[in-house]
Amino acid sequence: MKDIIKDNPFQPKTNGENITLISDLKPTEEAEIEGKVVSKKLQKTKNDKMFLLFTLADKSQSIRAIDWYNAETNNNKIQIGDVIKVKGKIVYFENRLQINISNETNSVQKINIMNINPEKYLHFSNNDLSKLNAKLEHYIQTVEDEGIKSLLKQIFLANSKLRESFLFSPAAIEVHHAYPGGLLEHTLMVTELSLRLYDLYNEDNEICINKDIIIAGSLLHDIGKIEEYVITPRGIEKTEQGELIGHIHLGTKIVYEESKKISPKIKETDLNHIIHIILSHHGEIEYGSPVVPKTIESFIIGLSDNMDAKIAQVKDNIRNTLQINKNQSWSEYDKRLARKIKIEKY
């Protein structure tokens, strides 16, 4: 385990030095910028003039680009997901940055994936991975039921492929914890929140709450994300399995498969309970869960998952705003949160 952490392939190599991000750009006469194509559309004006409208992004923000000169040629040259380099004039248009592509044959160039600097497209965790891993192992050791502990050890310790994937996976593409190691951070926070709720609500002698299930369900609720996402030099992307199946069902598959390899065996009722938590942790059918929470443990974990995801989004929103302007009192409108966030300064 220590060797895996030492050889972490997703550590920043230059600490951001000499990397020009889109957020660093200012209106200027001419510029050459690099970004990932996240959208594109070939359109016509009322006078039947073709133009290409596309959006480039890196980890800092996005910028709109418009090509009036070689629209059809460049539309055929680039695809969504490509990392490209463009030349043009940066202007303000409709209160946002835009680059007007220049009239040159090489004004739009695709970049070979081997020449992409991942630090331009990936965020990195500020946490010590070794400490997070120690906390993960601590939670597993506190489980008293031998069958449940056996399952957790199999997935997080014994299976080296699953272990490595879990340590370095993101929790999302961009919503929250969207960086290598983000899944580990999110999972541990959900576990800590769930255990605090367990301590608060376990004082009622009439209602039983299973602490081992709380730990196992929290640690495993997002395990399918190790197969849902892949990290490439151009950023975090969904795998084909992620697109077709999704992390909830992928997670149940992983747990079922690994449960067959363990000794002592986990009780069928406990396995079904953990599977139920994975299936229900989004809380409602409309949010992607095939079933709603039907046990007190699944309610606790679902609420903890939502809490950590939402607070992480709020913090990212504030952080991104202050990165652009330290004196801002309100963030930009966040579509996912459906609101702006007041930024308090103490």
mmCIF file of N, CA and C in Angstrom, residues 1 5 128-143 149 152-153 155-158 162-168 183-189 191-192 195 215-216 218-220 223:
data_model
loop_
_atom_site.group_PDB
_atom_site.id
_atom_site.type_symbol
_atom_site.label_atom_id
_atom_site.label_comp_id
_atom_site.label_asym_id
_atom_site.label_seq_id
_atom_site.Cartn_x
_atom_site.Cartn_y
_atom_site.Cartn_z
ATOM 1 N N MET A 1 0.819 -1.206 0.000
ATOM 2 C CA MET A 1 0.000 0.000 0.000
ATOM 3 C C MET A 1 0.855 1.259 0.000
ATOM 4 N N ILE A 5 1.106 4.510 -2.811
ATOM 5 C CA ILE A 5 0.989 5.929 -2.471
ATOM 6 C C ILE A 5 2.237 6.691 -2.891
ATOM 7 N N ASP A 128 -3.014 14.850 2.423
ATOM 8 C CA ASP A 128 -1.977 13.834 2.454
ATOM 9 C C ASP A 128 -2.630 12.464 2.240
ATOM 10 N N LEU A 129 -2.326 11.839 1.118
ATOM 11 C CA LEU A 129 -2.952 10.569 0.775
ATOM 12 C C LEU A 129 -2.627 9.478 1.789
ATOM 13 N N SER A 130 -1.439 9.501 2.351
ATOM 14 C CA SER A 130 -1.052 8.499 3.350
ATOM 15 C C SER A 130 -1.935 8.590 4.593
ATOM 16 N N LYS A 131 -2.247 9.828 5.012
ATOM 17 C CA LYS A 131 -3.103 10.004 6.181
ATOM 18 C C LYS A 131 -4.531 9.559 5.896
ATOM 19 N N LEU A 132 -5.005 9.857 4.692
ATOM 20 C CA LEU A 132 -6.351 9.423 4.322
ATOM 21 C C LEU A 132 -6.429 7.902 4.262
ATOM 22 N N ASN A 133 -5.394 7.278 3.738
ATOM 23 C CA ASN A 133 -5.368 5.818 3.667
ATOM 24 C C ASN A 133 -5.352 5.205 5.075
ATOM 25 N N ALA A 134 -4.608 5.819 5.983
ATOM 26 C CA ALA A 134 -4.577 5.327 7.366
ATOM 27 C C ALA A 134 -5.951 5.425 8.007
ATOM 28 N N LYS A 135 -6.682 6.484 7.703
ATOM 29 C CA LYS A 135 -8.034 6.641 8.241
ATOM 30 C C LYS A 135 -8.966 5.570 7.669
ATOM 31 N N LEU A 136 -8.821 5.271 6.373
ATOM 32 C CA LEU A 136 -9.604 4.204 5.749
ATOM 33 C C LEU A 136 -9.360 2.873 6.451
ATOM 34 N N GLU A 137 -8.112 2.540 6.672
ATOM 35 C CA GLU A 137 -7.773 1.275 7.324
ATOM 36 C C GLU A 137 -8.291 1.252 8.768
ATOM 37 N N HIS A 138 -8.260 2.405 9.422
ATOM 38 C CA HIS A 138 -8.779 2.479 10.796
ATOM 39 C C HIS A 138 -10.267 2.152 10.832
ATOM 40 N N TYR A 139 -11.027 2.739 9.917
ATOM 41 C CA TYR A 139 -12.461 2.466 9.886
ATOM 42 C C TYR A 139 -12.729 0.979 9.669
ATOM 43 N N ILE A 140 -11.966 0.356 8.786
ATOM 44 C CA ILE A 140 -12.163 -1.076 8.517
ATOM 45 C C ILE A 140 -11.873 -1.897 9.769
ATOM 46 N N GLN A 141 -10.830 -1.517 10.487
ATOM 47 C CA GLN A 141 -10.448 -2.284 11.688
ATOM 48 C C GLN A 141 -11.471 -2.152 12.808
ATOM 49 N N THR A 142 -12.241 -1.063 12.819
ATOM 50 C CA THR A 142 -13.220 -0.884 13.896
ATOM 51 C C THR A 142 -14.479 -1.723 13.701
ATOM 52 N N VAL A 143 -14.654 -2.311 12.525
ATOM 53 C CA VAL A 143 -15.829 -3.153 12.273
ATOM 54 C C VAL A 143 -15.717 -4.429 13.105
ATOM 55 N N LYS A 149 -16.278 -7.191 7.942
ATOM 56 C CA LYS A 149 -14.870 -6.788 7.901
ATOM 57 C C LYS A 149 -14.128 -7.526 6.790
ATOM 58 N N LEU A 152 -14.842 -5.809 3.469
ATOM 59 C CA LEU A 152 -14.127 -4.533 3.341
ATOM 60 C C LEU A 152 -12.636 -4.750 3.101
ATOM 61 N N LYS A 153 -12.055 -5.720 3.783
ATOM 62 C CA LYS A 153 -10.633 -6.014 3.576
ATOM 63 C C LYS A 153 -10.377 -6.520 2.157
ATOM 64 N N ILE A 155 -12.051 -5.815 -0.588
ATOM 65 C CA ILE A 155 -12.197 -4.757 -1.587
ATOM 66 C C ILE A 155 -11.128 -3.676 -1.452
ATOM 67 N N PHE A 156 -10.852 -3.254 -0.215
ATOM 68 C CA PHE A 156 -9.963 -2.109 -0.033
ATOM 69 C C PHE A 156 -8.509 -2.468 0.256
ATOM 70 N N LEU A 157 -8.234 -3.735 0.582
ATOM 71 C CA LEU A 157 -6.866 -4.107 0.942
ATOM 72 C C LEU A 157 -6.329 -5.266 0.103
ATOM 73 N N ALA A 158 -7.095 -6.332 -0.016
ATOM 74 C CA ALA A 158 -6.579 -7.544 -0.670
ATOM 75 C C ALA A 158 -6.549 -7.439 -2.188
ATOM 76 N N LEU A 162 -8.498 -3.060 -7.299
ATOM 77 C CA LEU A 162 -9.557 -2.226 -6.726
ATOM 78 C C LEU A 162 -8.979 -1.194 -5.778
ATOM 79 N N ARG A 163 -8.009 -1.612 -4.966
ATOM 80 C CA ARG A 163 -7.399 -0.715 -3.988
ATOM 81 C C ARG A 163 -6.763 0.494 -4.673
ATOM 82 N N GLU A 164 -5.965 0.241 -5.703
ATOM 83 C CA GLU A 164 -5.287 1.339 -6.398
ATOM 84 C C GLU A 164 -6.297 2.247 -7.089
ATOM 85 N N SER A 165 -7.301 1.641 -7.729
ATOM 86 C CA SER A 165 -8.320 2.444 -8.404
ATOM 87 C C SER A 165 -9.042 3.341 -7.408
ATOM 88 N N PHE A 166 -9.378 2.797 -6.245
ATOM 89 C CA PHE A 166 -10.102 3.565 -5.243
ATOM 90 C C PHE A 166 -9.267 4.734 -4.718
ATOM 91 N N LEU A 167 -7.992 4.505 -4.487
ATOM 92 C CA LEU A 167 -7.130 5.553 -3.939
ATOM 93 C C LEU A 167 -7.010 6.756 -4.864
ATOM 94 N N PHE A 168 -7.029 6.525 -6.165
ATOM 95 C CA PHE A 168 -6.734 7.605 -7.102
ATOM 96 C C PHE A 168 -7.932 8.060 -7.925
ATOM 97 N N LEU A 183 -12.441 10.652 -4.662
ATOM 98 C CA LEU A 183 -13.373 9.627 -4.190
ATOM 99 C C LEU A 183 -13.016 9.181 -2.777
ATOM 100 N N LEU A 184 -11.734 9.024 -2.503
ATOM 101 C CA LEU A 184 -11.286 8.654 -1.157
ATOM 102 C C LEU A 184 -11.670 9.739 -0.155
ATOM 103 N N GLU A 185 -11.421 11.001 -0.492
ATOM 104 C CA GLU A 185 -11.771 12.110 0.402
ATOM 105 C C GLU A 185 -13.264 12.123 0.693
ATOM 106 N N HIS A 186 -14.060 12.049 -0.352
ATOM 107 C CA HIS A 186 -15.518 12.093 -0.200
ATOM 108 C C HIS A 186 -16.012 10.912 0.626
ATOM 109 N N THR A 187 -15.501 9.725 0.347
ATOM 110 C CA THR A 187 -15.941 8.521 1.052
ATOM 111 C C THR A 187 -15.648 8.617 2.539
ATOM 112 N N LEU A 188 -14.467 9.091 2.888
ATOM 113 C CA LEU A 188 -14.108 9.210 4.297
ATOM 114 C C LEU A 188 -14.950 10.266 5.009
ATOM 115 N N MET A 189 -15.264 11.363 4.309
ATOM 116 C CA MET A 189 -16.107 12.386 4.924
ATOM 117 C C MET A 189 -17.523 11.866 5.141
ATOM 118 N N THR A 191 -18.306 8.780 5.662
ATOM 119 C CA THR A 191 -18.202 7.845 6.782
ATOM 120 C C THR A 191 -18.173 8.593 8.108
ATOM 121 N N GLU A 192 -17.400 9.673 8.175
ATOM 122 C CA GLU A 192 -17.315 10.443 9.421
ATOM 123 C C GLU A 192 -18.649 11.096 9.756
ATOM 124 N N LEU A 195 -21.089 8.419 10.983
ATOM 125 C CA LEU A 195 -20.799 7.959 12.343
ATOM 126 C C LEU A 195 -21.198 9.006 13.380
ATOM 127 N N ILE A 215 -20.640 1.853 8.718
ATOM 128 C CA ILE A 215 -19.265 1.980 8.212
ATOM 129 C C ILE A 215 -19.141 1.353 6.830
ATOM 130 N N ALA A 216 -19.619 0.119 6.689
ATOM 131 C CA ALA A 216 -19.496 -0.582 5.406
ATOM 132 C C ALA A 216 -20.267 0.131 4.302
ATOM 133 N N SER A 218 -21.132 3.294 4.144
ATOM 134 C CA SER A 218 -20.485 4.570 3.831
ATOM 135 C C SER A 218 -19.253 4.367 2.961
ATOM 136 N N LEU A 219 -18.430 3.385 3.320
ATOM 137 C CA LEU A 219 -17.206 3.144 2.559
ATOM 138 C C LEU A 219 -17.480 2.627 1.154
ATOM 139 N N LEU A 220 -18.589 1.922 0.977
ATOM 140 C CA LEU A 220 -18.873 1.266 -0.301
ATOM 141 C C LEU A 220 -19.911 1.990 -1.157
ATOM 142 N N ILE A 223 -18.431 2.995 -4.518
ATOM 143 C CA ILE A 223 -17.327 2.169 -5.024
ATOM 144 C C ILE A 223 -17.404 1.978 -6.535
#
